[in-house]
PDB file of C-alpha atoms in Angstrom:
ATOM      1  CA  MET A   1     -13.823  26.273 -15.024  1.00 43.00           C
ATOM      2  CA  ASN A   2     -13.072  22.581 -15.649  1.00 52.00           C
ATOM      3  CA  LYS A   3     -11.071  20.642 -13.097  1.00 63.00           C
ATOM      4  CA  LYS A   4      -7.494  19.895 -14.191  1.00 73.00           C
ATOM      5  CA  ARG A   5      -7.291  16.412 -15.690  1.00 80.00           C
ATOM      6  CA  SER A   6      -5.279  13.788 -13.886  1.00 85.00           C
ATOM      7  CA  LYS A   7      -2.537  11.821 -15.628  1.00 88.00           C
ATOM      8  CA  LEU A   8      -4.781   8.752 -15.737  1.00 90.00           C
ATOM      9  CA  GLU A   9      -7.552  10.784 -17.401  1.00 91.00           C
ATOM     10  CA  ILE A  10      -5.171  12.205 -20.023  1.00 92.00           C
ATOM     11  CA  ILE A  11      -3.920   8.690 -20.855  1.00 93.00           C
ATOM     12  CA  ARG A  12      -7.536   7.507 -21.128  1.00 93.00           C
ATOM     13  CA  ASP A  13      -8.411  10.452 -23.412  1.00 92.00           C
ATOM     14  CA  ILE A  14      -5.460   9.758 -25.739  1.00 92.00           C
ATOM     15  CA  LEU A  15      -6.245   6.047 -25.911  1.00 93.00           C
ATOM     16  CA  GLU A  16      -9.931   6.800 -26.544  1.00 91.00           C
ATOM     17  CA  VAL A  17      -9.007   9.123 -29.413  1.00 90.00           C
ATOM     18  CA  ILE A  18      -6.819   6.425 -30.982  1.00 90.00           C
ATOM     19  CA  ASN A  19      -9.450   3.752 -30.355  1.00 88.00           C
ATOM     20  CA  SER A  20     -12.220   5.862 -31.905  1.00 85.00           C
ATOM     21  CA  LYS A  21     -10.309   5.946 -35.208  1.00 76.00           C
ATOM     22  CA  ASN A  22     -10.305   2.172 -35.596  1.00 71.00           C
ATOM     23  CA  GLY A  23      -7.168   1.959 -33.488  1.00 63.00           C
ATOM     24  CA  ARG A  24      -4.926   3.946 -35.894  1.00 73.00           C
ATOM     25  CA  ILE A  25      -4.426   7.697 -35.910  1.00 85.00           C
ATOM     26  CA  LYS A  26      -2.043  10.463 -36.999  1.00 86.00           C
ATOM     27  CA  PRO A  27      -0.408  12.658 -34.317  1.00 85.00           C
ATOM     28  CA  THR A  28      -2.166  15.798 -35.569  1.00 87.00           C
ATOM     29  CA  HIS A  29      -5.539  14.203 -34.810  1.00 86.00           C
ATOM     30  CA  ILE A  30      -4.370  13.239 -31.339  1.00 88.00           C
ATOM     31  CA  LEU A  31      -3.151  16.786 -30.750  1.00 89.00           C
ATOM     32  CA  TYR A  32      -6.475  18.216 -31.867  1.00 85.00           C
ATOM     33  CA  LYS A  33      -8.656  15.801 -29.910  1.00 82.00           C
ATOM     34  CA  SER A  34      -6.646  15.363 -26.708  1.00 82.00           C
ATOM     35  CA  ASN A  35      -6.457  19.075 -25.857  1.00 85.00           C
ATOM     36  CA  LEU A  36      -2.728  19.025 -25.016  1.00 87.00           C
ATOM     37  CA  SER A  37       0.260  21.099 -26.062  1.00 89.00           C
ATOM     38  CA  TYR A  38       2.544  19.493 -28.659  1.00 89.00           C
ATOM     39  CA  THR A  39       5.330  18.931 -26.089  1.00 92.00           C
ATOM     40  CA  MET A  40       2.948  17.387 -23.568  1.00 91.00           C
ATOM     41  CA  MET A  41       1.428  15.155 -26.229  1.00 92.00           C
ATOM     42  CA  GLU A  42       4.881  13.932 -27.304  1.00 92.00           C
ATOM     43  CA  GLU A  43       5.758  13.142 -23.684  1.00 92.00           C
ATOM     44  CA  TYR A  44       2.556  11.194 -23.185  1.00 93.00           C
ATOM     45  CA  LEU A  45       2.899   9.326 -26.478  1.00 93.00           C
ATOM     46  CA  ASN A  46       6.472   8.313 -25.620  1.00 93.00           C
ATOM     47  CA  GLU A  47       5.312   7.131 -22.213  1.00 93.00           C
ATOM     48  CA  LEU A  48       2.486   5.125 -23.784  1.00 94.00           C
ATOM     49  CA  ILE A  49       4.929   3.514 -26.227  1.00 94.00           C
ATOM     50  CA  THR A  50       7.234   2.594 -23.309  1.00 94.00           C
ATOM     51  CA  LYS A  51       4.276   1.094 -21.451  1.00 92.00           C
ATOM     52  CA  GLU A  52       3.342  -0.810 -24.655  1.00 92.00           C
ATOM     53  CA  PHE A  53      -0.137   0.750 -24.716  1.00 94.00           C
ATOM     54  CA  ILE A  54       0.392   2.047 -28.251  1.00 93.00           C
ATOM     55  CA  THR A  55       2.766   1.382 -31.147  1.00 92.00           C
ATOM     56  CA  ILE A  56       4.160   3.806 -33.702  1.00 90.00           C
ATOM     57  CA  ASP A  57       4.286   3.078 -37.403  1.00 87.00           C
ATOM     58  CA  THR A  58       6.798   5.140 -39.388  1.00 84.00           C
ATOM     59  CA  SER A  59       6.797   3.045 -42.569  1.00 78.00           C
ATOM     60  CA  ASN A  60       4.621   5.587 -44.472  1.00 73.00           C
ATOM     61  CA  LYS A  61       5.408   9.267 -45.020  1.00 74.00           C
ATOM     62  CA  SER A  62       3.642  10.271 -41.822  1.00 79.00           C
ATOM     63  CA  LYS A  63       3.671   8.654 -38.393  1.00 84.00           C
ATOM     64  CA  THR A  64       0.611   6.746 -37.242  1.00 89.00           C
ATOM     65  CA  TYR A  65      -0.166   5.441 -33.787  1.00 90.00           C
ATOM     66  CA  SER A  66      -2.055   2.224 -33.045  1.00 90.00           C
ATOM     67  CA  ILE A  67      -3.588   0.994 -29.830  1.00 91.00           C
ATOM     68  CA  THR A  68      -2.323  -2.375 -28.495  1.00 92.00           C
ATOM     69  CA  GLU A  69      -4.142  -5.045 -26.493  1.00 92.00           C
ATOM     70  CA  LYS A  70      -2.653  -3.598 -23.287  1.00 93.00           C
ATOM     71  CA  GLY A  71      -3.976  -0.166 -24.244  1.00 93.00           C
ATOM     72  CA  ALA A  72      -7.426  -1.613 -24.911  1.00 92.00           C
ATOM     73  CA  ASP A  73      -7.303  -3.380 -21.506  1.00 92.00           C
ATOM     74  CA  TYR A  74      -6.489  -0.053 -19.861  1.00 93.00           C
ATOM     75  CA  LEU A  75      -9.555   1.535 -21.463  1.00 92.00           C
ATOM     76  CA  SER A  76     -11.899  -1.306 -20.535  1.00 91.00           C
ATOM     77  CA  GLN A  77     -10.655  -1.377 -16.922  1.00 91.00           C
ATOM     78  CA  TYR A  78     -10.268   2.402 -16.548  1.00 92.00           C
ATOM     79  CA  LYS A  79     -13.065   2.734 -13.988  1.00 91.00           C
ATOM     80  CA  LEU A  80     -11.422   0.177 -11.684  1.00 91.00           C
ATOM     81  CA  ILE A  81      -7.989   1.814 -12.072  1.00 93.00           C
ATOM     82  CA  SER A  82      -9.415   5.278 -11.419  1.00 91.00           C
ATOM     83  CA  GLU A  83     -11.504   4.191  -8.406  1.00 91.00           C
ATOM     84  CA  PHE A  84      -8.557   2.406  -6.803  1.00 93.00           C
ATOM     85  CA  THR A  85      -6.041   5.217  -7.287  1.00 92.00           C
ATOM     86  CA  ASP A  86      -8.559   7.826  -6.095  1.00 89.00           C
ATOM     87  CA  SER A  87      -9.526   5.833  -3.003  1.00 89.00           C
ATOM     88  CA  PHE A  88      -5.972   5.169  -1.884  1.00 91.00           C
ATOM     89  CA  GLY A  89      -4.615   8.594  -2.859  1.00 88.00           C
ATOM     90  CA  LEU A  90      -2.328   7.305  -5.604  1.00 88.00           C
ATOM     91  CA  GLY A  91      -3.509   9.562  -8.419  1.00 75.00           C
TER      92      GLY A  91
ATOM     93  CA  MET B   1       9.912  -1.825  30.343  1.00 46.00           C
ATOM     94  CA  SER B   2       9.400  -5.381  29.071  1.00 51.00           C
ATOM     95  CA  TYR B   3      10.998  -6.769  25.908  1.00 54.00           C
ATOM     96  CA  TYR B   4       7.750  -8.589  25.072  1.00 62.00           C
ATOM     97  CA  TYR B   5       4.053  -7.779  24.919  1.00 64.00           C
ATOM     98  CA  LEU B   6       1.896  -8.674  27.878  1.00 64.00           C
ATOM     99  CA  VAL B   7      -0.803 -10.858  26.331  1.00 68.00           C
ATOM    100  CA  PRO B   8      -3.777 -12.136  28.370  1.00 72.00           C
ATOM    101  CA  PRO B   9      -3.943 -15.962  27.882  1.00 72.00           C
ATOM    102  CA  SER B  10      -7.669 -15.850  27.048  1.00 76.00           C
ATOM    103  CA  PHE B  11      -6.958 -13.441  24.171  1.00 77.00           C
ATOM    104  CA  PHE B  12      -3.979 -15.298  22.715  1.00 77.00           C
ATOM    105  CA  ALA B  13      -5.895 -17.577  20.290  1.00 82.00           C
ATOM    106  CA  ILE B  14      -8.208 -14.715  19.257  1.00 88.00           C
ATOM    107  CA  SER B  15      -5.206 -12.521  18.508  1.00 86.00           C
ATOM    108  CA  ILE B  16      -3.852 -15.172  16.088  1.00 89.00           C
ATOM    109  CA  VAL B  17      -7.172 -15.216  14.178  1.00 92.00           C
ATOM    110  CA  ILE B  18      -7.193 -11.415  14.085  1.00 93.00           C
ATOM    111  CA  GLU B  19      -3.585 -11.296  12.812  1.00 92.00           C
ATOM    112  CA  VAL B  20      -4.430 -13.775  10.040  1.00 95.00           C
ATOM    113  CA  PHE B  21      -7.399 -11.517   9.184  1.00 95.00           C
ATOM    114  CA  PHE B  22      -5.034  -8.494   8.931  1.00 96.00           C
ATOM    115  CA  ALA B  23      -2.668 -10.520   6.745  1.00 97.00           C
ATOM    116  CA  LEU B  24      -5.497 -11.548   4.393  1.00 97.00           C
ATOM    117  CA  ILE B  25      -6.823  -7.995   4.001  1.00 97.00           C
ATOM    118  CA  ALA B  26      -3.325  -6.610   3.399  1.00 97.00           C
ATOM    119  CA  LEU B  27      -2.733  -9.408   0.878  1.00 97.00           C
ATOM    120  CA  SER B  28      -6.020  -8.578  -0.905  1.00 97.00           C
ATOM    121  CA  VAL B  29      -5.028  -4.895  -1.166  1.00 97.00           C
ATOM    122  CA  ALA B  30      -1.609  -5.955  -2.495  1.00 97.00           C
ATOM    123  CA  PHE B  31      -3.200  -8.313  -5.033  1.00 97.00           C
ATOM    124  CA  VAL B  32      -5.644  -5.690  -6.377  1.00 96.00           C
ATOM    125  CA  SER B  33      -2.939  -3.013  -6.420  1.00 96.00           C
ATOM    126  CA  LEU B  34      -0.528  -5.204  -8.390  1.00 96.00           C
ATOM    127  CA  LYS B  35      -3.378  -6.129 -10.748  1.00 95.00           C
ATOM    128  CA  ILE B  36      -4.020  -2.393 -11.272  1.00 94.00           C
ATOM    129  CA  TYR B  37      -0.273  -1.973 -11.909  1.00 95.00           C
ATOM    130  CA  LYS B  38      -0.423  -4.677 -14.580  1.00 93.00           C
ATOM    131  CA  LEU B  39      -3.208  -2.718 -16.289  1.00 92.00           C
ATOM    132  CA  SER B  40      -1.982   0.840 -15.807  1.00 92.00           C
ATOM    133  CA  LYS B  41       1.835   0.439 -15.445  1.00 90.00           C
ATOM    134  CA  GLN B  42       1.548   3.207 -12.856  1.00 91.00           C
ATOM    135  CA  ARG B  43       4.614   3.175 -10.572  1.00 92.00           C
ATOM    136  CA  GLU B  44       2.602   4.176  -7.477  1.00 93.00           C
ATOM    137  CA  THR B  45       0.294   1.160  -7.692  1.00 95.00           C
ATOM    138  CA  ARG B  46       3.281  -1.221  -7.881  1.00 96.00           C
ATOM    139  CA  LEU B  47       4.904   0.345  -4.792  1.00 96.00           C
ATOM    140  CA  PHE B  48       1.575   0.423  -2.961  1.00 96.00           C
ATOM    141  CA  GLY B  49       1.091  -3.274  -3.753  1.00 97.00           C
ATOM    142  CA  ILE B  50       4.605  -4.123  -2.548  1.00 97.00           C
ATOM    143  CA  SER B  51       4.066  -2.187   0.695  1.00 97.00           C
ATOM    144  CA  PHE B  52       0.868  -4.084   1.527  1.00 97.00           C
ATOM    145  CA  LEU B  53       2.515  -7.371   0.530  1.00 98.00           C
ATOM    146  CA  LEU B  54       5.310  -6.695   3.041  1.00 98.00           C
ATOM    147  CA  ILE B  55       2.774  -5.757   5.727  1.00 97.00           C
ATOM    148  CA  SER B  56       0.865  -8.971   5.008  1.00 97.00           C
ATOM    149  CA  VAL B  57       4.041 -11.093   5.287  1.00 97.00           C
ATOM    150  CA  SER B  58       4.915  -9.397   8.590  1.00 95.00           C
ATOM    151  CA  TYR B  59       1.499 -10.349  10.030  1.00 94.00           C
ATOM    152  CA  ILE B  60       1.951 -13.924   8.801  1.00 94.00           C
ATOM    153  CA  VAL B  61       5.342 -14.118  10.582  1.00 90.00           C
ATOM    154  CA  TRP B  62       3.701 -12.735  13.726  1.00 87.00           C
ATOM    155  CA  ALA B  63       0.757 -15.168  13.545  1.00 88.00           C
ATOM    156  CA  ILE B  64       3.039 -18.172  12.911  1.00 87.00           C
ATOM    157  CA  MET B  65       5.140 -17.247  15.932  1.00 82.00           C
ATOM    158  CA  HIS B  66       2.028 -16.974  18.115  1.00 78.00           C
ATOM    159  CA  PHE B  67       0.629 -20.194  16.657  1.00 79.00           C
ATOM    160  CA  PHE B  68       3.756 -22.122  17.625  1.00 76.00           C
ATOM    161  CA  VAL B  69       3.767 -20.578  21.055  1.00 71.00           C
ATOM    162  CA  LEU B  70       0.154 -21.606  21.585  1.00 68.00           C
ATOM    163  CA  PHE B  71      -0.056 -25.082  20.047  1.00 69.00           C
ATOM    164  CA  ARG B  72       3.449 -26.434  19.869  1.00 64.00           C
ATOM    165  CA  ALA B  73       4.890 -24.784  22.913  1.00 60.00           C
ATOM    166  CA  GLU B  74       5.269 -27.844  25.099  1.00 59.00           C
ATOM    167  CA  GLU B  75       6.639 -30.032  22.333  1.00 63.00           C
ATOM    168  CA  ILE B  76       9.180 -27.492  21.127  1.00 61.00           C
ATOM    169  CA  PHE B  77      10.046 -25.805  24.356  1.00 59.00           C
ATOM    170  CA  ALA B  78      10.656 -29.090  26.173  1.00 62.00           C
ATOM    171  CA  ARG B  79      13.766 -29.499  24.049  1.00 63.00           C
ATOM    172  CA  LEU B  80      14.932 -25.908  24.375  1.00 60.00           C
ATOM    173  CA  SER B  81      16.543 -23.990  27.150  1.00 61.00           C
ATOM    174  CA  ILE B  82      14.994 -20.749  28.441  1.00 58.00           C
ATOM    175  CA  GLU B  83      17.767 -18.771  26.680  1.00 61.00           C
ATOM    176  CA  ASN B  84      16.942 -20.384  23.341  1.00 64.00           C
ATOM    177  CA  ILE B  85      13.200 -19.752  23.745  1.00 60.00           C
ATOM    178  CA  SER B  86      13.967 -16.119  24.451  1.00 66.00           C
ATOM    179  CA  LEU B  87      16.299 -15.988  21.445  1.00 71.00           C
ATOM    180  CA  LEU B  88      13.637 -17.483  19.139  1.00 71.00           C
ATOM    181  CA  GLY B  89      11.094 -14.928  20.340  1.00 72.00           C
ATOM    182  CA  LYS B  90      13.540 -12.090  19.746  1.00 78.00           C
ATOM    183  CA  ILE B  91      14.352 -13.353  16.236  1.00 83.00           C
ATOM    184  CA  ALA B  92      10.632 -13.611  15.334  1.00 81.00           C
ATOM    185  CA  ILE B  93       9.923 -10.124  16.727  1.00 84.00           C
ATOM    186  CA  THR B  94      12.904  -8.702  14.821  1.00 88.00           C
ATOM    187  CA  ILE B  95      11.822 -10.313  11.520  1.00 91.00           C
ATOM    188  CA  HIS B  96       8.231  -9.097  12.018  1.00 91.00           C
ATOM    189  CA  ALA B  97       9.436  -5.575  12.879  1.00 93.00           C
ATOM    190  CA  LEU B  98      11.878  -5.328   9.959  1.00 95.00           C
ATOM    191  CA  ILE B  99       9.302  -6.501   7.384  1.00 96.00           C
ATOM    192  CA  PHE B 100       6.466  -4.365   8.821  1.00 96.00           C
ATOM    193  CA  VAL B 101       8.605  -1.211   8.908  1.00 97.00           C
ATOM    194  CA  SER B 102       9.843  -1.917   5.362  1.00 97.00           C
ATOM    195  CA  GLY B 103       6.186  -2.037   4.312  1.00 97.00           C
ATOM    196  CA  LEU B 104       5.399   1.234   6.107  1.00 97.00           C
ATOM    197  CA  ILE B 105       8.443   2.996   4.621  1.00 97.00           C
ATOM    198  CA  THR B 106       7.409   1.840   1.127  1.00 97.00           C
ATOM    199  CA  LEU B 107       3.871   3.059   1.832  1.00 96.00           C
ATOM    200  CA  ALA B 108       5.099   6.449   3.089  1.00 96.00           C
ATOM    201  CA  TYR B 109       7.413   6.812   0.072  1.00 96.00           C
ATOM    202  CA  THR B 110       4.474   6.069  -2.248  1.00 95.00           C
ATOM    203  CA  THR B 111       1.759   8.147  -0.600  1.00 92.00           C
ATOM    204  CA  LEU B 112       4.040  11.149  -0.022  1.00 90.00           C
ATOM    205  CA  LYS B 113       4.769  10.961  -3.785  1.00 88.00           C
ATOM    206  CA  ILE B 114       8.561  11.088  -3.418  1.00 88.00           C
ATOM    207  CA  LYS B 115      10.169  10.316  -6.768  1.00 87.00           C
ATOM    208  CA  ASN B 116      13.826   9.912  -5.756  1.00 92.00           C
ATOM    209  CA  SER B 117      14.746   6.272  -5.124  1.00 93.00           C
ATOM    210  CA  LYS B 118      17.846   7.350  -3.142  1.00 96.00           C
ATOM    211  CA  VAL B 119      15.519   8.924  -0.559  1.00 95.00           C
ATOM    212  CA  TYR B 120      13.636   5.625  -0.349  1.00 95.00           C
ATOM    213  CA  TYR B 121      16.775   3.588   0.287  1.00 96.00           C
ATOM    214  CA  MET B 122      17.972   6.129   2.841  1.00 96.00           C
ATOM    215  CA  MET B 123      14.620   6.040   4.722  1.00 95.00           C
ATOM    216  CA  LEU B 124      14.538   2.251   4.574  1.00 95.00           C
ATOM    217  CA  GLY B 125      18.186   1.832   5.588  1.00 96.00           C
ATOM    218  CA  LEU B 126      17.900   4.237   8.508  1.00 96.00           C
ATOM    219  CA  SER B 127      14.770   2.560   9.856  1.00 95.00           C
ATOM    220  CA  LEU B 128      16.171  -0.944   9.583  1.00 94.00           C
ATOM    221  CA  ILE B 129      19.482   0.068  11.180  1.00 95.00           C
ATOM    222  CA  VAL B 130      17.658   1.747  14.081  1.00 94.00           C
ATOM    223  CA  ILE B 131      15.642  -1.434  14.780  1.00 93.00           C
ATOM    224  CA  ALA B 132      18.580  -3.805  14.295  1.00 90.00           C
ATOM    225  CA  ALA B 133      20.859  -1.748  16.556  1.00 92.00           C
ATOM    226  CA  SER B 134      18.265  -1.163  19.269  1.00 90.00           C
ATOM    227  CA  LEU B 135      18.494  -2.987  22.597  1.00 87.00           C
ATOM    228  CA  ASN B 136      14.710  -3.039  22.988  1.00 86.00           C
ATOM    229  CA  LYS B 137      13.608  -3.787  19.426  1.00 85.00           C
ATOM    230  CA  LEU B 138       9.904  -3.965  20.245  1.00 86.00           C
ATOM    231  CA  ILE B 139       9.578  -0.473  21.672  1.00 90.00           C
ATOM    232  CA  THR B 140      11.846   1.003  18.970  1.00 93.00           C
ATOM    233  CA  PHE B 141       9.751  -0.734  16.317  1.00 93.00           C
ATOM    234  CA  ARG B 142       6.476   0.594  17.749  1.00 92.00           C
ATOM    235  CA  ILE B 143       7.750   4.173  18.139  1.00 95.00           C
ATOM    236  CA  LEU B 144       9.135   4.077  14.595  1.00 96.00           C
ATOM    237  CA  SER B 145       5.824   2.703  13.267  1.00 96.00           C
ATOM    238  CA  VAL B 146       3.900   5.498  15.004  1.00 97.00           C
ATOM    239  CA  PHE B 147       6.315   8.066  13.553  1.00 96.00           C
ATOM    240  CA  ILE B 148       5.934   6.773   9.977  1.00 97.00           C
ATOM    241  CA  LEU B 149       2.163   6.260  10.326  1.00 97.00           C
ATOM    242  CA  SER B 150       1.732   9.855  11.520  1.00 97.00           C
ATOM    243  CA  PHE B 151       3.198  11.079   8.193  1.00 96.00           C
ATOM    244  CA  ILE B 152       0.985   8.721   6.175  1.00 96.00           C
ATOM    245  CA  THR B 153      -2.126   9.704   8.179  1.00 97.00           C
ATOM    246  CA  TYR B 154      -1.375  13.427   7.817  1.00 96.00           C
ATOM    247  CA  ASN B 155      -0.975  12.914   4.082  1.00 95.00           C
ATOM    248  CA  TYR B 156      -4.355  11.132   3.846  1.00 95.00           C
ATOM    249  CA  PHE B 157      -5.917  13.928   5.901  1.00 96.00           C
ATOM    250  CA  GLY B 158      -4.640  16.340   3.237  1.00 95.00           C
ATOM    251  CA  GLU B 159      -6.096  14.085   0.520  1.00 92.00           C
ATOM    252  CA  TYR B 160      -9.450  14.222   2.293  1.00 94.00           C
ATOM    253  CA  LEU B 161      -9.344  18.024   2.603  1.00 95.00           C
ATOM    254  CA  ARG B 162      -8.528  18.334  -1.112  1.00 91.00           C
ATOM    255  CA  ASN B 163     -11.223  15.932  -2.322  1.00 88.00           C
ATOM    256  CA  LYS B 164     -13.827  16.014   0.487  1.00 89.00           C
ATOM    257  CA  ASN B 165     -15.439  12.711  -0.499  1.00 90.00           C
ATOM    258  CA  LYS B 166     -16.398   9.494   1.272  1.00 91.00           C
ATOM    259  CA  LYS B 167     -13.631   7.298  -0.147  1.00 90.00           C
ATOM    260  CA  THR B 168     -10.768   9.567   0.958  1.00 93.00           C
ATOM    261  CA  LEU B 169     -12.469   9.988   4.355  1.00 95.00           C
ATOM    262  CA  ILE B 170     -12.611   6.195   4.836  1.00 95.00           C
ATOM    263  CA  ILE B 171      -8.904   5.781   4.051  1.00 95.00           C
ATOM    264  CA  PHE B 172      -7.994   8.703   6.333  1.00 96.00           C
ATOM    265  CA  ILE B 173     -10.024   7.175   9.198  1.00 97.00           C
ATOM    266  CA  SER B 174      -8.473   3.731   8.671  1.00 97.00           C
ATOM    267  CA  PHE B 175      -4.912   5.094   8.825  1.00 97.00           C
ATOM    268  CA  PHE B 176      -5.802   7.298  11.782  1.00 98.00           C
ATOM    269  CA  LEU B 177      -7.039   4.179  13.591  1.00 97.00           C
ATOM    270  CA  LEU B 178      -3.850   2.318  12.644  1.00 97.00           C
ATOM    271  CA  LEU B 179      -1.890   5.216  14.137  1.00 97.00           C
ATOM    272  CA  ILE B 180      -3.930   5.028  17.367  1.00 97.00           C
ATOM    273  CA  SER B 181      -3.580   1.237  17.605  1.00 96.00           C
ATOM    274  CA  ASN B 182       0.187   1.383  17.086  1.00 94.00           C
ATOM    275  CA  THR B 183       0.457   4.083  19.755  1.00 95.00           C
ATOM    276  CA  ASP B 184      -1.601   1.873  22.044  1.00 93.00           C
ATOM    277  CA  PHE B 185       0.711  -1.116  21.400  1.00 89.00           C
ATOM    278  CA  ILE B 186       3.582   0.821  23.017  1.00 89.00           C
ATOM    279  CA  PHE B 187       1.660   0.616  26.304  1.00 89.00           C
ATOM    280  CA  SER B 188       1.000  -3.112  25.860  1.00 83.00           C
ATOM    281  CA  LEU B 189       4.625  -3.660  26.871  1.00 78.00           C
ATOM    282  CA  LYS B 190       3.443  -2.743  30.356  1.00 81.00           C
ATOM    283  CA  TYR B 191      -0.333  -3.211  30.420  1.00 82.00           C
ATOM    284  CA  TYR B 192      -1.997  -6.298  28.906  1.00 80.00           C
ATOM    285  CA  GLN B 193      -5.301  -4.415  28.402  1.00 85.00           C
ATOM    286  CA  ALA B 194      -3.566  -2.243  25.840  1.00 88.00           C
ATOM    287  CA  TYR B 195      -2.807  -5.331  23.726  1.00 87.00           C
ATOM    288  CA  ILE B 196      -6.539  -6.148  23.486  1.00 90.00           C
ATOM    289  CA  VAL B 197      -7.590  -2.552  22.833  1.00 93.00           C
ATOM    290  CA  GLY B 198      -4.839  -2.186  20.189  1.00 92.00           C
ATOM    291  CA  HIS B 199      -6.060  -5.281  18.361  1.00 92.00           C
ATOM    292  CA  ILE B 200      -9.694  -4.087  18.437  1.00 95.00           C
ATOM    293  CA  ILE B 201      -8.772  -0.658  17.035  1.00 96.00           C
ATOM    294  CA  GLU B 202      -6.528  -2.236  14.403  1.00 96.00           C
ATOM    295  CA  PHE B 203      -9.350  -4.644  13.507  1.00 96.00           C
ATOM    296  CA  ILE B 204     -11.725  -1.710  12.884  1.00 97.00           C
ATOM    297  CA  ALA B 205      -9.036   0.021  10.810  1.00 97.00           C
ATOM    298  CA  TYR B 206      -8.661  -3.031   8.574  1.00 97.00           C
ATOM    299  CA  LEU B 207     -12.446  -3.318   8.262  1.00 97.00           C
ATOM    300  CA  PHE B 208     -12.439   0.227   6.854  1.00 96.00           C
ATOM    301  CA  ILE B 209      -9.653  -0.698   4.413  1.00 96.00           C
ATOM    302  CA  LEU B 210     -11.590  -3.818   3.381  1.00 96.00           C
ATOM    303  CA  ALA B 211     -14.776  -1.767   2.911  1.00 95.00           C
ATOM    304  CA  SER B 212     -12.883   0.664   0.696  1.00 94.00           C
ATOM    305  CA  LEU B 213     -11.382  -2.168  -1.342  1.00 95.00           C
ATOM    306  CA  ILE B 214     -14.773  -3.874  -1.837  1.00 94.00           C
ATOM    307  CA  HIS B 215     -16.337  -0.534  -2.792  1.00 91.00           C
ATOM    308  CA  THR B 216     -13.582  -0.029  -5.403  1.00 89.00           C
ATOM    309  CA  ILE B 217     -13.934  -3.488  -6.936  1.00 88.00           C
ATOM    310  CA  ARG B 218     -17.734  -3.503  -7.042  1.00 83.00           C
ATOM    311  CA  ARG B 219     -18.072  -0.181  -8.895  1.00 69.00           C
TER     312      ARG B 219
END
């Protein structure tokens, strides 16, 4: 059985999914790829918008999410973030 | 029981260097933690950074006080009465104690993963009031530090048992050593040897923290 993902890992997975689709993605794709319930996904997406890691575009019929520079920085520095929080018990 | 530590004269200058070393390591941890916060926006890393920043400032206050005692003592103290010298020492000890305990309370609040800010302010307020109202601030400060550190150490022991890896073991050992050194400092109010032993143990504890920080950055 797989170990339960930490919050940092879930955020990384969501950002990776968005990043893999040229930085823009529909919520259904995120739901499918991130392996979360709809409610959990909504919570995480709202948190990521608050943290300015992603933006939401509602100008078309359907919502699309885009990764920001801060979100890309999180992905590139994920190993450092994860190592630090694991070492000092902050995860 | 004395209101001051008994410090052997031969160790006084060394203790200043060691305290600056503690301040620099704590500042490095704070810097990296706040950098991680900037990247991750994770609340815990911000609080952890603030706690180590406070601890670093408290060591700087302590080192400055010792520095003035050692190098400027004659010049300054010639103009002051014994009562004023005693008052200055008490003020410096109180400032050091208040900042250090604030750092420990912030650290305990973060590592114990308490989410209610009211609990934080209550813990902080209680600790600061106890020190401020105490007649012997030094012994109250040390006992309070040992009390808070025992919770943090127990928490890191739990982290080690859950993860069973080298990095959580290193952090557990470093906080365990900090707990031992702070316990030892209580006795340095009566025995000067305890002041030296406490500094050596604390030095090893900070070496472990530094090793963990370097390991994190290099990977």
